Amino acid sequence: MRRVFHLITENFGRHGLSYTDEICGVRLERAPRQFLRLNLLPARSALIREMSAVEATPFIRTIEWDMMDKSKFFPLSMLSSFSVRCCLYPLTVIKTRLQVQRQNHMYNGMIDACRKIHKVEGVSGLYRGFWISSIQIISGVFYVSTYEGVRHLLTDTFAGHVDSKVKALIAGGAASLVGQTIVVPFDVLSQHLMVLGIGNTKHGRISVDKFGMNPLGITFEPDKTRAQISADIVRLIYQRDGYRGFYRGYVASLCAYVPNSALWWGLYTVYQDELLKLLPGWFSHLCIQAIAGTLGGFTTTIVTNPLDIVRARLQVQRLDSMLSAFRILWIEEGLHMFTKGLSARLVQSACFSFSIILGYETIKRMSINEEYKRHIRW
């Protein structure tokens, strides 16, 4: 807008007109109506030329692995991941509790679950298992490294002949495979903490929510701390199943998250390309990427929701196999199994996808090597 006003004032100035008007903080000359239309034409033409130049300017759509300074990228990536997790972790707790309940025995939906958890357990109830789950940030470094590394490898191996969407799909699946191998034991532990429903009494003692689940049969003594309860969960899982117990639901996790990750990155690239075609060239590229990530998250969540419910139930309810989990889920829920916990998961997915892409692509821009900086667009 300021550019338009500047061009208008330049043209008015040539005719010796006086400054009498001010719009958006930029003073304009008042001109007779017959001059106004005449003088706007060169301003409009100049603006169109300038916008066309912006659209025609080539820029880097995807910042590749070898374009970045890793000493900047990794610390900033971990900080961004932790910040997003801090803000959005309550949605993970709510989603997990909705998924593992039988029908609507405990909660009637996302808002009802949030209200009941907050009422019985306080704000801390919405962050149950947060610190254990935060260790997953380390797996995030391996996830991102694998994703970018596989994309770079595919580019080098096939001399750039692989479509960017296919590269994103393959790299996203590979990244999830590595990430889940690291994260599943912590996921099992944090999910047990999420569903227990532990709160504090006025005297600082542990109280147990009547809506909570206790599949391991943990005994709650008045003087027990949360750290001791976490240690009890680890001990009981090991006693019952050995090391395999910490990888309970691992195959289900791979079945849920590998396609999820592959689809998300693939759809993110598809949506980004389509939005770049639809929106004008001056539109923020970073904003386009954030919107594309959100749309990709929505689509992927709807497709993979039943697999995520099966994964959660295998890990928490200690079922024997994915097949038995599907069978029990079908008996209990019927067709509702496809939408169980979907509202919470859609909200979580939209928020996570938008925040993660916004942070991830911003950090890539901040970490890019000096010689590429003039070729990126915000």
Coordinates of N, CA and C in Angstrom, one line a residue, residues 5 31 77 82 92 119 138-139 149 152 168 176 205 240 260 262 285 288 316 320 352 372:
F5 N 0.8 4.5 -2.7 CA 0.7 5.9 -2.3 C 1.9 6.7 -2.7
A31 N -6.3 16.4 -5.7 CA -6.3 16.8 -7.1 C -7.7 16.9 -7.6
S77 N 16.1 -26.4 16.3 CA 15.1 -27.4 16.1 C 14.6 -28.1 17.4
F82 N 10.4 -28.5 21.6 CA 10.1 -28.4 23.0 C 9.0 -27.4 23.3
T92 N -2.7 -34.1 23.6 CA -2.2 -35.5 23.6 C -2.8 -36.3 24.7
K119 N -10.9 -30.5 36.6 CA -11.6 -30.4 37.8 C -11.0 -31.4 38.9
I138 N 14.7 -35.9 21.7 CA 15.9 -36.5 21.2 C 15.6 -37.3 19.9
S139 N 14.5 -38.0 20.0 CA 14.1 -38.8 18.8 C 13.8 -37.9 17.6
G149 N 18.1 -36.5 5.4 CA 19.2 -37.3 4.8 C 18.7 -38.2 3.7
H152 N 18.0 -36.2 0.6 CA 19.3 -35.8 0.0 C 19.9 -37.0 -0.7
A168 N 9.5 -36.9 -0.6 CA 8.9 -36.6 0.7 C 8.2 -37.8 1.3
S176 N 10.0 -41.8 10.3 CA 9.1 -42.3 11.3 C 9.5 -43.7 11.8
R205 N -1.0 -34.7 49.1 CA -0.9 -36.1 48.9 C -1.5 -36.5 47.5
R240 N 6.5 -58.2 34.2 CA 5.5 -59.0 33.4 C 5.9 -59.4 32.0
N260 N 1.4 -42.6 8.4 CA 1.0 -41.2 8.8 C 2.0 -40.2 8.4
A262 N 4.6 -40.7 6.3 CA 4.8 -40.7 4.8 C 3.7 -39.9 4.1
H285 N 5.5 -17.2 1.3 CA 5.8 -18.6 1.1 C 5.8 -19.4 2.4
I288 N 2.2 -20.1 3.2 CA 1.7 -21.2 2.3 C 2.1 -22.5 2.9
V316 N -1.7 -49.6 26.3 CA -2.3 -49.4 27.6 C -3.1 -50.5 28.2
D320 N -3.4 -58.7 23.2 CA -2.4 -59.7 22.7 C -1.9 -59.3 21.3
F352 N -0.6 -29.1 15.8 CA 0.8 -29.6 15.7 C 1.4 -29.3 14.3
Y372 N 23.0 -18.7 0.1 CA 21.6 -19.0 -0.4 C 20.6 -18.0 0.1

